[in-house]
mmCIF file of C-alpha atoms in Angstrom:
data_model
loop_
_atom_site.group_PDB
_atom_site.id
_atom_site.type_symbol
_atom_site.label_atom_id
_atom_site.label_comp_id
_atom_site.label_asym_id
_atom_site.label_seq_id
_atom_site.Cartn_x
_atom_site.Cartn_y
_atom_site.Cartn_z
ATOM 1 C CA MET J 1 0.000 0.000 0.000
ATOM 2 C CA LYS J 2 2.841 2.388 0.840
ATOM 3 C CA GLY J 3 4.488 1.575 -2.500
ATOM 4 C CA SER J 4 1.271 2.446 -4.386
ATOM 5 C CA ARG J 5 1.054 5.819 -2.644
ATOM 6 C CA LEU J 6 4.667 6.539 -3.570
ATOM 7 C CA TYR J 7 3.936 5.746 -7.240
ATOM 8 C CA ILE J 8 0.895 8.070 -7.203
ATOM 9 C CA MET J 9 2.857 10.913 -5.597
ATOM 10 C CA ILE J 10 5.705 10.590 -8.123
ATOM 11 C CA LEU J 11 3.191 10.487 -10.977
ATOM 12 C CA GLY J 12 1.403 13.612 -9.716
ATOM 13 C CA VAL J 13 4.674 15.567 -9.305
ATOM 14 C CA LEU J 14 5.813 14.604 -12.819
ATOM 15 C CA LEU J 15 2.483 15.669 -14.300
ATOM 16 C CA VAL J 16 2.694 19.078 -12.632
ATOM 17 C CA VAL J 17 6.306 19.588 -13.748
ATOM 18 C CA ILE J 18 5.523 18.596 -17.354
ATOM 19 C CA PHE J 19 2.447 20.827 -17.443
ATOM 20 C CA LEU J 20 4.338 23.863 -16.132
ATOM 21 C CA PHE J 21 7.216 23.255 -18.542
ATOM 22 C CA GLU J 22 4.910 23.016 -21.565
ATOM 23 C CA TYR J 23 2.722 25.914 -20.441
ATOM 24 C CA TYR J 24 5.597 28.381 -20.106
ATOM 25 C CA ALA J 25 7.528 27.120 -23.139
ATOM 26 C CA PRO J 26 7.499 29.455 -26.182
ATOM 27 C CA LYS J 27 4.609 28.701 -28.520
ATOM 28 C CA GLU J 28 5.010 28.482 -32.284
ATOM 29 C CA PHE J 29 2.522 30.150 -34.559
ATOM 30 C CA VAL J 30 0.517 28.096 -37.027
ATOM 31 C CA TRP J 31 0.971 29.691 -40.453
ATOM 32 C CA ARG J 32 -1.936 27.912 -42.110
ATOM 33 C CA PRO J 33 -4.554 30.234 -43.647
ATOM 34 C CA THR J 34 -8.022 29.562 -42.227
ATOM 35 C CA TYR J 35 -9.753 32.986 -42.417
ATOM 36 C CA ASP J 36 -11.907 31.798 -39.512
ATOM 37 C CA HIS J 37 -13.516 34.488 -37.358
ATOM 38 C CA ARG J 38 -12.472 32.591 -34.196
ATOM 39 C CA ASP J 39 -8.868 31.884 -35.230
ATOM 40 C CA LYS J 40 -6.248 34.076 -33.501
ATOM 41 C CA GLU J 41 -3.295 32.602 -35.410
ATOM 42 C CA PRO J 42 -1.543 34.862 -37.983
ATOM 43 C CA PHE J 43 -3.736 33.844 -40.903
ATOM 44 C CA GLY J 44 -7.040 33.641 -39.057
ATOM 45 C CA SER J 45 -9.568 36.496 -39.131
ATOM 46 C CA PHE J 46 -10.337 37.161 -35.460
ATOM 47 C CA ILE J 47 -8.585 40.557 -35.356
ATOM 48 C CA PHE J 48 -9.728 41.493 -38.872
ATOM 49 C CA ASP J 49 -13.392 40.837 -38.035
ATOM 50 C CA ASP J 50 -13.070 42.623 -34.697
ATOM 51 C CA ILE J 51 -11.686 45.775 -36.329
ATOM 52 C CA ALA J 52 -14.124 45.592 -39.240
ATOM 53 C CA SER J 53 -17.136 45.266 -36.925
ATOM 54 C CA THR J 54 -16.209 48.567 -35.247
ATOM 55 C CA SER J 55 -15.130 50.374 -38.425
ATOM 56 C CA LEU J 56 -17.689 49.350 -41.053
ATOM 57 C CA ARG J 57 -21.408 49.814 -41.196
ATOM 58 C CA ASP J 58 -23.501 46.805 -40.168
ATOM 59 C CA TYR J 59 -20.613 44.333 -40.528
ATOM 60 C CA ARG J 60 -21.489 40.692 -39.976
ATOM 61 C CA VAL J 61 -20.046 37.199 -40.596
ATOM 62 C CA VAL J 62 -22.413 34.497 -41.875
ATOM 63 C CA ASP J 63 -22.068 30.817 -42.778
ATOM 64 C CA ARG J 64 -24.490 30.803 -45.723
ATOM 65 C CA THR J 65 -24.011 30.379 -49.467
ATOM 66 C CA PHE J 66 -25.108 32.864 -52.119
ATOM 67 C CA TYR J 67 -28.099 30.664 -52.910
ATOM 68 C CA GLN J 68 -29.213 30.557 -49.278
ATOM 69 C CA ILE J 69 -28.807 34.326 -48.867
ATOM 70 C CA PHE J 70 -30.681 35.086 -52.089
ATOM 71 C CA LYS J 71 -33.450 32.609 -51.313
ATOM 72 C CA ALA J 72 -33.960 34.054 -47.811
ATOM 73 C CA ASP J 73 -34.706 37.543 -49.172
ATOM 74 C CA SER J 74 -34.217 38.376 -52.842
ATOM 75 C CA THR J 75 -35.841 41.813 -52.383
ATOM 76 C CA ALA J 76 -33.471 43.065 -49.671
ATOM 77 C CA ALA J 77 -31.620 46.339 -50.128
ATOM 78 C CA PRO J 78 -28.237 45.984 -51.891
ATOM 79 C CA ARG J 79 -25.347 44.957 -49.656
ATOM 80 C CA ALA J 80 -21.618 44.393 -49.993
ATOM 81 C CA PHE J 81 -20.370 40.816 -49.649
ATOM 82 C CA LEU J 82 -16.780 39.779 -48.863
ATOM 83 C CA LEU J 83 -15.225 36.333 -49.401
ATOM 84 C CA THR J 84 -11.725 35.633 -48.061
ATOM 85 C CA GLU J 85 -10.468 32.111 -48.711
ATOM 86 C CA ASN J 86 -7.329 30.396 -49.968
ATOM 87 C CA ASN J 87 -9.216 28.102 -52.342
ATOM 88 C CA LEU J 88 -12.731 28.709 -53.600
ATOM 89 C CA ARG J 89 -15.041 26.172 -55.223
ATOM 90 C CA PHE J 90 -18.309 27.332 -56.763
ATOM 91 C CA SER J 91 -21.110 25.238 -58.209
ATOM 92 C CA GLU J 92 -23.159 26.327 -61.213
ATOM 93 C CA THR J 93 -25.896 27.393 -58.791
ATOM 94 C CA ASP J 94 -23.438 29.593 -56.887
ATOM 95 C CA VAL J 95 -22.325 31.396 -60.052
ATOM 96 C CA GLU J 96 -25.895 31.846 -61.306
ATOM 97 C CA THR J 97 -27.019 33.271 -57.962
ATOM 98 C CA LEU J 98 -23.914 35.487 -57.715
ATOM 99 C CA TYR J 99 -24.718 37.129 -61.058
ATOM 100 C CA LYS J 100 -28.374 37.573 -60.074
ATOM 101 C CA MET J 101 -27.292 39.376 -56.895
ATOM 102 C CA VAL J 102 -24.824 41.566 -58.807
ATOM 103 C CA HIS J 103 -27.418 42.590 -61.379
ATOM 104 C CA LEU J 104 -29.692 43.677 -58.506
ATOM 105 C CA GLY J 105 -27.045 46.140 -57.289
ATOM 106 C CA ASN J 106 -25.039 44.102 -54.784
ATOM 107 C CA ARG J 107 -21.245 44.374 -54.695
ATOM 108 C CA ILE J 108 -19.255 41.179 -54.197
ATOM 109 C CA MET J 109 -15.531 41.171 -53.395
ATOM 110 C CA ILE J 110 -13.763 37.828 -53.886
ATOM 111 C CA CYS J 111 -10.344 37.670 -52.178
ATOM 112 C CA THR J 112 -8.585 34.397 -52.924
ATOM 113 C CA GLU J 113 -5.439 32.899 -54.377
ATOM 114 C CA ASN J 114 -7.341 30.291 -56.408
ATOM 115 C CA PHE J 115 -10.475 31.632 -58.072
ATOM 116 C CA PRO J 116 -13.196 29.114 -59.046
ATOM 117 C CA TYR J 117 -12.981 27.798 -62.600
ATOM 118 C CA GLU J 118 -16.667 28.623 -63.140
ATOM 119 C CA LEU J 119 -15.905 32.297 -62.430
ATOM 120 C CA HIS J 120 -12.802 32.209 -64.667
ATOM 121 C CA ASP J 121 -14.895 30.850 -67.523
ATOM 122 C CA THR J 122 -17.830 33.230 -67.053
ATOM 123 C CA LEU J 123 -15.971 36.486 -66.416
ATOM 124 C CA ARG J 124 -13.037 35.537 -68.697
ATOM 125 C CA PHE J 125 -9.888 36.248 -66.720
ATOM 126 C CA GLY J 126 -6.790 34.335 -65.678
ATOM 127 C CA VAL J 127 -4.374 34.129 -62.750
ATOM 128 C CA ASP J 128 -0.575 34.230 -62.782
ATOM 129 C CA TYR J 129 1.587 33.153 -59.842
ATOM 130 C CA GLU J 130 5.168 33.042 -58.608
ATOM 131 C CA TRP J 131 6.690 30.586 -56.135
ATOM 132 C CA TYR J 132 8.433 31.751 -52.951
ATOM 133 C CA ASP J 133 9.646 30.156 -49.739
ATOM 134 C CA GLU J 134 7.341 30.006 -46.744
ATOM 135 C CA ILE J 135 6.367 33.387 -45.404
ATOM 136 C CA LYS J 136 7.437 32.583 -41.840
ATOM 137 C CA GLU J 137 11.040 32.263 -43.061
ATOM 138 C CA SER J 138 10.874 35.743 -44.581
ATOM 139 C CA ILE J 139 9.378 37.202 -41.406
ATOM 140 C CA TYR J 140 11.772 35.506 -38.988
ATOM 141 C CA ASN J 141 14.809 36.450 -41.098
ATOM 142 C CA ASN J 142 13.494 39.939 -41.925
ATOM 143 C CA LEU J 143 14.060 39.474 -45.646
ATOM 144 C CA GLU J 144 13.498 42.150 -48.267
ATOM 145 C CA ARG J 145 9.939 43.197 -48.979
ATOM 146 C CA ASP J 146 8.137 43.902 -52.232
ATOM 147 C CA LYS J 147 5.804 46.793 -52.963
ATOM 148 C CA ILE J 148 2.115 47.124 -53.777
ATOM 149 C CA TYR J 149 1.010 50.271 -55.583
ATOM 150 C CA PHE J 150 -2.506 51.571 -54.969
ATOM 151 C CA GLY J 151 -3.617 54.094 -57.606
ATOM 152 C CA LYS J 152 -5.247 57.470 -57.204
ATOM 153 C CA ASP J 153 -8.950 58.085 -56.839
ATOM 154 C CA THR J 154 -11.046 61.149 -56.117
ATOM 155 C CA LEU J 155 -10.543 61.001 -52.344
ATOM 156 C CA ASN J 156 -7.158 59.339 -51.810
ATOM 157 C CA PHE J 157 -3.677 59.822 -53.209
ATOM 158 C CA ASP J 158 -1.657 56.973 -54.596
ATOM 159 C CA ARG J 159 0.263 54.961 -52.041
ATOM 160 C CA ILE J 160 2.885 52.218 -51.868
ATOM 161 C CA TYR J 161 2.628 49.354 -49.332
ATOM 162 C CA ASN J 162 5.724 47.343 -48.382
ATOM 163 C CA VAL J 163 4.826 43.669 -47.969
ATOM 164 C CA TYR J 164 6.532 40.309 -48.254
ATOM 165 C CA PRO J 165 6.302 38.717 -51.736
ATOM 166 C CA GLN J 166 4.336 35.751 -50.363
ATOM 167 C CA MET J 167 1.481 38.160 -49.570
ATOM 168 C CA HIS J 168 0.914 38.969 -53.249
ATOM 169 C CA HIS J 169 2.416 36.126 -55.248
ATOM 170 C CA ARG J 170 -0.772 35.810 -57.330
ATOM 171 C CA SER J 171 -1.862 38.353 -59.936
ATOM 172 C CA ILE J 172 -4.860 38.733 -62.230
ATOM 173 C CA ILE J 173 -4.695 38.421 -66.013
ATOM 174 C CA LEU J 174 -7.319 40.572 -67.709
ATOM 175 C CA GLY J 175 -9.112 38.640 -70.433
ATOM 176 C CA ALA J 176 -8.437 35.103 -71.661
ATOM 177 C CA GLU J 177 -7.269 33.228 -74.748
ATOM 178 C CA LYS J 178 -9.353 30.395 -76.169
ATOM 179 C CA SER J 179 -8.972 28.023 -79.103
ATOM 180 C CA ILE J 180 -11.715 28.445 -81.726
ATOM 181 C CA ARG J 181 -12.210 26.350 -84.851
ATOM 182 C CA ASP J 182 -12.110 28.301 -88.116
ATOM 183 C CA GLU J 183 -14.996 27.073 -90.278
ATOM 184 C CA GLU J 184 -13.179 27.892 -93.526
ATOM 185 C CA THR J 185 -9.835 26.216 -92.784
ATOM 186 C CA ASP J 186 -11.169 23.749 -90.175
ATOM 187 C CA GLU J 187 -8.201 24.652 -87.958
ATOM 188 C CA TYR J 188 -8.104 25.895 -84.396
ATOM 189 C CA ILE J 189 -6.839 29.427 -83.836
ATOM 190 C CA HIS J 190 -6.087 31.274 -80.601
ATOM 191 C CA LYS J 191 -8.316 34.261 -80.011
ATOM 192 C CA TYR J 192 -8.206 36.804 -77.194
ATOM 193 C CA PHE J 193 -11.411 37.604 -75.305
ATOM 194 C CA PRO J 194 -11.579 40.660 -73.010
ATOM 195 C CA LEU J 195 -13.240 40.664 -69.600
ATOM 196 C CA ASN J 196 -16.927 39.774 -69.824
ATOM 197 C CA CYS J 197 -18.304 42.854 -68.048
ATOM 198 C CA ASP J 198 -19.681 46.329 -68.801
ATOM 199 C CA SER J 199 -16.433 48.020 -67.752
ATOM 200 C CA SER J 200 -13.484 47.499 -65.419
ATOM 201 C CA GLU J 201 -10.620 49.284 -63.704
ATOM 202 C CA ILE J 202 -7.408 48.259 -61.963
ATOM 203 C CA LEU J 203 -7.015 49.585 -58.416
ATOM 204 C CA ALA J 204 -3.718 48.021 -57.276
ATOM 205 C CA TRP J 205 -0.594 46.545 -58.885
ATOM 206 C CA SER J 206 2.531 44.775 -57.711
ATOM 207 C CA LEU J 207 5.384 47.242 -58.222
ATOM 208 C CA LYS J 208 8.614 46.064 -59.858
ATOM 209 C CA GLY J 209 11.237 48.786 -60.195
ATOM 210 C CA GLU J 210 9.551 51.949 -61.386
ATOM 211 C CA GLU J 211 6.833 50.188 -63.402
ATOM 212 C CA TYR J 212 3.432 48.852 -62.429
ATOM 213 C CA TYR J 213 3.916 45.165 -62.899
ATOM 214 C CA LYS J 214 0.799 43.008 -62.516
ATOM 215 C CA PRO J 215 -2.799 43.739 -61.392
ATOM 216 C CA LEU J 216 -3.750 42.647 -57.882
ATOM 217 C CA VAL J 217 -7.164 44.312 -57.463
ATOM 218 C CA VAL J 218 -9.579 44.554 -60.413
ATOM 219 C CA ARG J 219 -13.013 46.157 -60.190
ATOM 220 C CA THR J 220 -15.621 45.017 -62.742
ATOM 221 C CA TYR J 221 -19.000 46.657 -63.305
ATOM 222 C CA ILE J 222 -21.875 44.335 -64.226
ATOM 223 C CA GLY J 223 -25.433 45.654 -64.436
ATOM 224 C CA LYS J 224 -26.207 47.657 -61.303
ATOM 225 C CA GLY J 225 -23.558 45.928 -59.200
ATOM 226 C CA GLU J 226 -19.897 45.044 -59.130
ATOM 227 C CA ILE J 227 -17.564 42.059 -58.788
ATOM 228 C CA ILE J 228 -14.184 42.946 -57.278
ATOM 229 C CA LEU J 229 -11.360 40.451 -57.798
ATOM 230 C CA VAL J 230 -8.577 40.575 -55.193
ATOM 231 C CA SER J 231 -5.587 38.210 -55.318
ATOM 232 C CA THR J 232 -4.116 39.224 -51.919
ATOM 233 C CA PRO J 233 -6.352 37.481 -49.350
ATOM 234 C CA LEU J 234 -3.557 37.277 -46.741
ATOM 235 C CA MET J 235 -3.795 41.061 -46.339
ATOM 236 C CA PHE J 236 -7.291 40.470 -44.877
ATOM 237 C CA THR J 237 -6.023 38.355 -41.951
ATOM 238 C CA ASN J 238 -4.760 38.971 -38.419
ATOM 239 C CA TYR J 239 -1.184 39.329 -39.686
ATOM 240 C CA GLY J 240 -2.303 41.713 -42.428
ATOM 241 C CA MET J 241 -3.914 43.926 -39.776
ATOM 242 C CA LEU J 242 -0.838 43.959 -37.500
ATOM 243 C CA ASP J 243 1.981 44.192 -40.068
ATOM 244 C CA GLY J 244 3.083 47.805 -39.902
ATOM 245 C CA ASP J 245 0.538 50.190 -41.367
ATOM 246 C CA ASN J 246 -0.597 47.774 -44.076
ATOM 247 C CA ALA J 247 -4.001 47.391 -42.422
ATOM 248 C CA SER J 248 -5.009 50.486 -44.365
ATOM 249 C CA TYR J 249 -4.590 48.493 -47.608
ATOM 250 C CA ALA J 250 -7.477 46.126 -46.845
ATOM 251 C CA PHE J 251 -9.744 48.877 -45.561
ATOM 252 C CA ARG J 252 -8.900 51.170 -48.456
ATOM 253 C CA VAL J 253 -9.915 48.428 -50.896
ATOM 254 C CA MET J 254 -13.212 47.929 -49.067
ATOM 255 C CA SER J 255 -13.810 51.647 -48.597
ATOM 256 C CA GLU J 256 -13.257 52.446 -52.248
ATOM 257 C CA CYS J 257 -15.313 49.512 -53.535
ATOM 258 C CA PHE J 258 -18.066 49.317 -50.911
ATOM 259 C CA GLY J 259 -18.510 52.933 -49.870
ATOM 260 C CA ASP J 260 -20.934 53.149 -46.946
ATOM 261 C CA MET J 261 -22.845 49.963 -47.838
ATOM 262 C CA PRO J 262 -23.439 47.357 -45.091
ATOM 263 C CA VAL J 263 -20.878 44.541 -45.360
ATOM 264 C CA THR J 264 -21.367 40.780 -44.935
ATOM 265 C CA ARG J 265 -18.399 38.383 -44.878
ATOM 266 C CA ILE J 266 -19.292 34.873 -46.061
ATOM 267 C CA GLU J 267 -17.582 31.815 -44.531
ATOM 268 C CA ALA J 268 -19.719 29.103 -46.163
ATOM 269 C CA TYR J 269 -17.106 28.245 -48.813
ATOM 270 C CA GLY J 270 -14.247 27.369 -46.430
ATOM 271 C CA ASN J 271 -13.533 24.880 -43.655
ATOM 272 C CA HIS J 272 -15.196 26.780 -40.843
ATOM 273 C CA SER J 273 -16.998 24.074 -38.920
ATOM 274 C CA GLU J 274 -18.871 25.195 -35.852
ATOM 275 C CA GLU J 275 -17.182 23.147 -33.142
ATOM 276 C CA PRO J 276 -18.779 23.212 -29.692
ATOM 277 C CA GLU J 277 -16.668 24.799 -26.987
ATOM 278 C CA THR J 278 -16.306 22.167 -24.244
ATOM 279 C CA PRO J 279 -13.693 21.825 -21.464
ATOM 280 C CA LEU J 280 -12.306 18.645 -23.055
ATOM 281 C CA ARG J 281 -12.009 20.302 -26.501
ATOM 282 C CA TYR J 282 -10.181 23.246 -24.917
ATOM 283 C CA ILE J 283 -7.762 20.916 -23.103
ATOM 284 C CA LEU J 284 -7.050 18.986 -26.302
ATOM 285 C CA SER J 285 -6.514 22.226 -28.247
ATOM 286 C CA GLU J 286 -3.753 23.445 -25.887
ATOM 287 C CA PRO J 287 -0.411 21.692 -26.606
ATOM 288 C CA PRO J 288 0.868 21.884 -22.982
ATOM 289 C CA MET J 289 -2.256 20.233 -21.608
ATOM 290 C CA LEU J 290 -2.300 17.692 -24.420
ATOM 291 C CA TRP J 291 1.315 16.641 -23.776
ATOM 292 C CA ALA J 292 0.610 16.475 -20.063
ATOM 293 C CA ILE J 293 -2.217 14.016 -20.783
ATOM 294 C CA TYR J 294 0.023 11.958 -23.079
ATOM 295 C CA SER J 295 2.788 11.831 -20.464
ATOM 296 C CA GLY J 296 0.375 10.925 -17.700
ATOM 297 C CA MET J 297 -1.155 8.137 -19.731
ATOM 298 C CA THR J 298 2.289 6.781 -20.599
ATOM 299 C CA LEU J 299 3.374 6.746 -16.943
ATOM 300 C CA LEU J 300 0.062 5.210 -15.909
ATOM 301 C CA ILE J 301 0.451 2.410 -18.469
ATOM 302 C CA LEU J 302 4.008 1.734 -17.277
ATOM 303 C CA PHE J 303 2.827 1.683 -13.660
ATOM 304 C CA MET J 304 0.026 -0.763 -14.486
ATOM 305 C CA PHE J 305 2.432 -2.947 -16.483
ATOM 306 C CA PHE J 306 5.023 -3.321 -13.719
ATOM 307 C CA THR J 307 2.348 -3.751 -11.030
ATOM 308 C CA SER J 308 0.490 -6.418 -12.983
ATOM 309 C CA ARG J 309 3.692 -8.465 -13.433
ATOM 310 C CA ARG J 310 3.956 -8.905 -9.646
ATOM 311 C CA ARG J 311 0.248 -9.526 -9.069
ATOM 312 C CA GLN J 312 -1.006 -11.705 -11.875
ATOM 313 C CA ARG J 313 -4.421 -13.237 -11.507
ATOM 314 C CA VAL J 314 -6.431 -15.703 -13.538
ATOM 315 C CA ILE J 315 -8.114 -13.884 -16.388
ATOM 316 C CA PRO J 316 -11.604 -15.213 -17.045
ATOM 317 C CA VAL J 317 -12.589 -16.079 -20.600
ATOM 318 C CA VAL J 318 -15.139 -13.589 -21.819
ATOM 319 C CA THR J 319 -17.250 -14.604 -24.785
ATOM 320 C CA THR J 320 -17.869 -12.081 -27.509
ATOM 321 C CA PRO J 321 -21.280 -10.474 -27.026
ATOM 322 C CA PRO J 322 -23.714 -11.315 -29.825
ATOM 323 C CA ASN J 323 -24.599 -8.706 -32.416
ATOM 324 C CA ARG J 324 -28.130 -7.674 -31.586
ATOM 325 C CA THR J 325 -28.454 -4.948 -34.215
ATOM 326 C CA PHE J 326 -30.372 -7.121 -36.668
ATOM 327 C CA GLY J 327 -32.683 -8.301 -33.931
ATOM 328 C CA PHE J 328 -33.354 -4.725 -32.918
ATOM 329 C CA MET J 329 -34.219 -3.841 -36.508
ATOM 330 C CA GLN J 330 -36.651 -6.768 -36.671
ATOM 331 C CA LEU J 331 -38.251 -5.670 -33.416
ATOM 332 C CA ILE J 332 -38.791 -2.098 -34.627
ATOM 333 C CA SER J 333 -40.100 -3.331 -37.999
ATOM 334 C CA ASN J 334 -42.597 -5.662 -36.322
ATOM 335 C CA LEU J 335 -43.709 -2.840 -34.052
ATOM 336 C CA TYR J 336 -44.526 -0.566 -36.997
ATOM 337 C CA PHE J 337 -46.169 -3.471 -38.856
ATOM 338 C CA GLN J 338 -48.375 -4.348 -35.909
ATOM 339 C CA ARG J 339 -49.357 -0.715 -35.327
ATOM 340 C CA HIS J 340 -49.939 -0.315 -39.092
ATOM 341 C CA ASP J 341 -48.761 3.291 -38.773
ATOM 342 C CA ASN J 342 -48.283 4.095 -42.448
ATOM 343 C CA ALA J 343 -48.162 7.848 -41.835
ATOM 344 C CA GLU J 344 -45.179 7.539 -39.485
ATOM 345 C CA ILE J 345 -43.325 5.256 -41.930
ATOM 346 C CA LEU J 346 -43.992 7.698 -44.773
ATOM 347 C CA LYS J 347 -42.850 10.610 -42.573
ATOM 348 C CA MET J 348 -39.464 9.003 -41.845
ATOM 349 C CA LYS J 349 -38.975 8.127 -45.526
ATOM 350 C CA TYR J 350 -39.873 11.707 -46.520
ATOM 351 C CA MET J 351 -37.380 13.149 -43.978
ATOM 352 C CA TYR J 352 -34.640 10.937 -45.461
ATOM 353 C CA PHE J 353 -35.666 11.974 -48.999
ATOM 354 C CA CYS J 354 -35.510 15.711 -48.106
ATOM 355 C CA ALA J 355 -32.097 15.296 -46.481
ATOM 356 C CA GLU J 356 -30.695 13.545 -49.579
ATOM 357 C CA VAL J 357 -32.108 16.211 -51.943
ATOM 358 C CA LYS J 358 -30.613 18.991 -49.826
ATOM 359 C CA ARG J 359 -27.226 17.207 -49.739
ATOM 360 C CA LEU J 360 -27.138 16.552 -53.480
ATOM 361 C CA ILE J 361 -28.497 19.787 -55.022
ATOM 362 C CA GLY J 362 -28.927 22.220 -52.105
ATOM 363 C CA VAL J 363 -32.759 22.412 -52.235
ATOM 364 C CA ASP J 364 -34.492 22.333 -48.844
ATOM 365 C CA LEU J 365 -37.905 20.640 -49.182
ATOM 366 C CA GLN J 366 -38.574 20.230 -45.468
ATOM 367 C CA GLU J 367 -39.629 23.853 -45.132
ATOM 368 C CA ASN J 368 -43.360 24.440 -45.406
ATOM 369 C CA THR J 369 -42.554 27.391 -47.680
ATOM 370 C CA ALA J 370 -41.274 25.291 -50.595
ATOM 371 C CA GLU J 371 -41.664 27.341 -53.772
ATOM 372 C CA ASP J 372 -42.185 26.566 -57.446
ATOM 373 C CA ALA J 373 -38.506 27.398 -58.002
ATOM 374 C CA ASP J 374 -37.552 24.416 -55.812
ATOM 375 C CA TYR J 375 -39.784 22.115 -57.835
ATOM 376 C CA GLN J 376 -38.398 23.556 -61.069
ATOM 377 C CA ARG J 377 -34.821 22.908 -59.885
ATOM 378 C CA LEU J 378 -35.776 19.300 -59.104
ATOM 379 C CA SER J 379 -37.308 19.088 -62.581
ATOM 380 C CA ASP J 380 -34.105 20.406 -64.194
ATOM 381 C CA LYS J 381 -32.001 17.832 -62.371
ATOM 382 C CA THR J 382 -34.282 14.810 -62.929
ATOM 383 C CA GLY J 383 -35.977 15.544 -66.243
ATOM 384 C CA MET J 384 -39.394 15.030 -64.616
ATOM 385 C CA ASP J 385 -42.306 17.446 -64.902
ATOM 386 C CA ALA J 386 -42.130 20.200 -62.260
ATOM 387 C CA LYS J 387 -45.901 20.240 -61.762
ATOM 388 C CA LEU J 388 -45.942 16.465 -61.270
ATOM 389 C CA ILE J 389 -43.150 16.713 -58.684
ATOM 390 C CA GLY J 390 -44.933 19.527 -56.841
ATOM 391 C CA ASN J 391 -48.243 17.633 -56.700
ATOM 392 C CA LEU J 392 -46.426 14.500 -55.497
ATOM 393 C CA LEU J 393 -44.680 16.281 -52.604
ATOM 394 C CA VAL J 394 -47.864 18.115 -51.606
ATOM 395 C CA ASN J 395 -49.802 14.816 -51.550
ATOM 396 C CA ILE J 396 -47.058 13.207 -49.456
ATOM 397 C CA ARG J 397 -47.223 15.989 -46.862
ATOM 398 C CA VAL J 398 -51.026 15.747 -46.788
ATOM 399 C CA ALA J 399 -50.787 11.973 -46.267
ATOM 400 C CA ILE J 400 -48.245 12.430 -43.450
ATOM 401 C CA TYR J 401 -50.121 15.053 -41.460
ATOM 402 C CA GLY J 402 -53.564 13.745 -42.373
ATOM 403 C CA SER J 403 -52.655 10.162 -41.438
ATOM 404 C CA ASN J 404 -54.615 8.832 -44.417
ATOM 405 C CA ALA J 405 -51.962 6.792 -46.223
ATOM 406 C CA ASN J 406 -53.131 3.305 -47.064
ATOM 407 C CA ASP J 407 -50.791 0.472 -48.063
ATOM 408 C CA LEU J 408 -51.124 1.142 -51.793
ATOM 409 C CA LYS J 409 -50.470 4.887 -51.476
ATOM 410 C CA LEU J 410 -47.555 4.221 -49.120
ATOM 411 C CA LYS J 411 -45.879 1.989 -51.706
ATOM 412 C CA GLN J 412 -46.593 4.445 -54.543
ATOM 413 C CA TYR J 413 -45.177 7.431 -52.628
ATOM 414 C CA ILE J 414 -42.030 5.575 -51.532
ATOM 415 C CA ASP J 415 -41.400 4.284 -55.085
ATOM 416 C CA ALA J 416 -41.846 7.829 -56.472
ATOM 417 C CA MET J 417 -39.321 9.298 -54.012
ATOM 418 C CA ASN J 418 -36.832 6.514 -54.869
ATOM 419 C CA ASP J 419 -37.260 7.276 -58.577
ATOM 420 C CA ILE J 420 -36.485 10.981 -57.981
ATOM 421 C CA LEU J 421 -33.337 10.169 -55.999
ATOM 422 C CA LYS J 422 -32.151 7.754 -58.697
ATOM 423 C CA ALA J 423 -32.720 10.418 -61.371
ATOM 424 C CA ILE J 424 -30.663 12.948 -59.395
#
């Protein structure tokens, strides 16, 4: 008994020493761009969002796509929307909705290093890039900086910002070249296509020597609204806000392009999962506490190993417990069969059907406010008649809440939903 107490005391002292050592040890920054509003690392957006919320009018951060925002209220007053991501992926629905919002007078600023192909193809522009070492090496070694030139406008003079080359290693190519077949010679020729917009202007360039080198910020006018292309997303992060006086670069871009419009930053196109804040998650997120747990577990396993060698006992044979999952399924199935509750069975099948449709094409049919546009989108994806789909879903909801689904209707409704999912 005395020996066990000695082991526990030694283990406790070691845990405290390891925890204190890890807690007070210098912490390394994580230089991975996340643009998350909760991330306080250099390339998170905690500081950027905090400053923007106090500096801009009605600034907010939302986790909704263009389609969800437009569907919620397509008649809302024009707003400014900001996307800051390292890699963007748009679907055809995203691009279609984006252009609808722009034509209604909204202004959308897309700050990324890798623009979506769908936007490249629609707006007709390209991206050029240069390779550099990791930015943390340049910062730690205080290497030479490059320059960004911001042109004149009616309210501000031109200005030069000194930044590391990794902050602007992507640039925008105005227009695009495509191969087109000549009908007379039946040969493919390269033809240049300008930007597909009403008009455009360049606001910022990377500066090489005394010449303006490559565009970094391009403003395009489309209908009543604008699409602003920005290839320097790292300037819109915590590090961009704290690096000298370069914070004015990001806010000058937004001020000149957005004016006094309310601003919404969209996080739906990045990896910004809403993780619950629990004590265990906090402990696991702190390296000192995590290593303390690892060390404690290692010592505990060693203690159990050496103790068990001196006090071995007969280990009883434990049979593998049977798998009762199938039996449970049979029990539940028999219960529904005996109750003959067709409405409840149809309800669960309909909930699964709505979840699959939302996952596959982004249409939410569980809302009671399903519109003809939702049915039309289902029709476009499946090739079925939109009116037939609408009548089918209405009849299903009536059968669920009216509890009047007989066996024949139940089978017909379930087969129809399966056919729609197969067509998608």
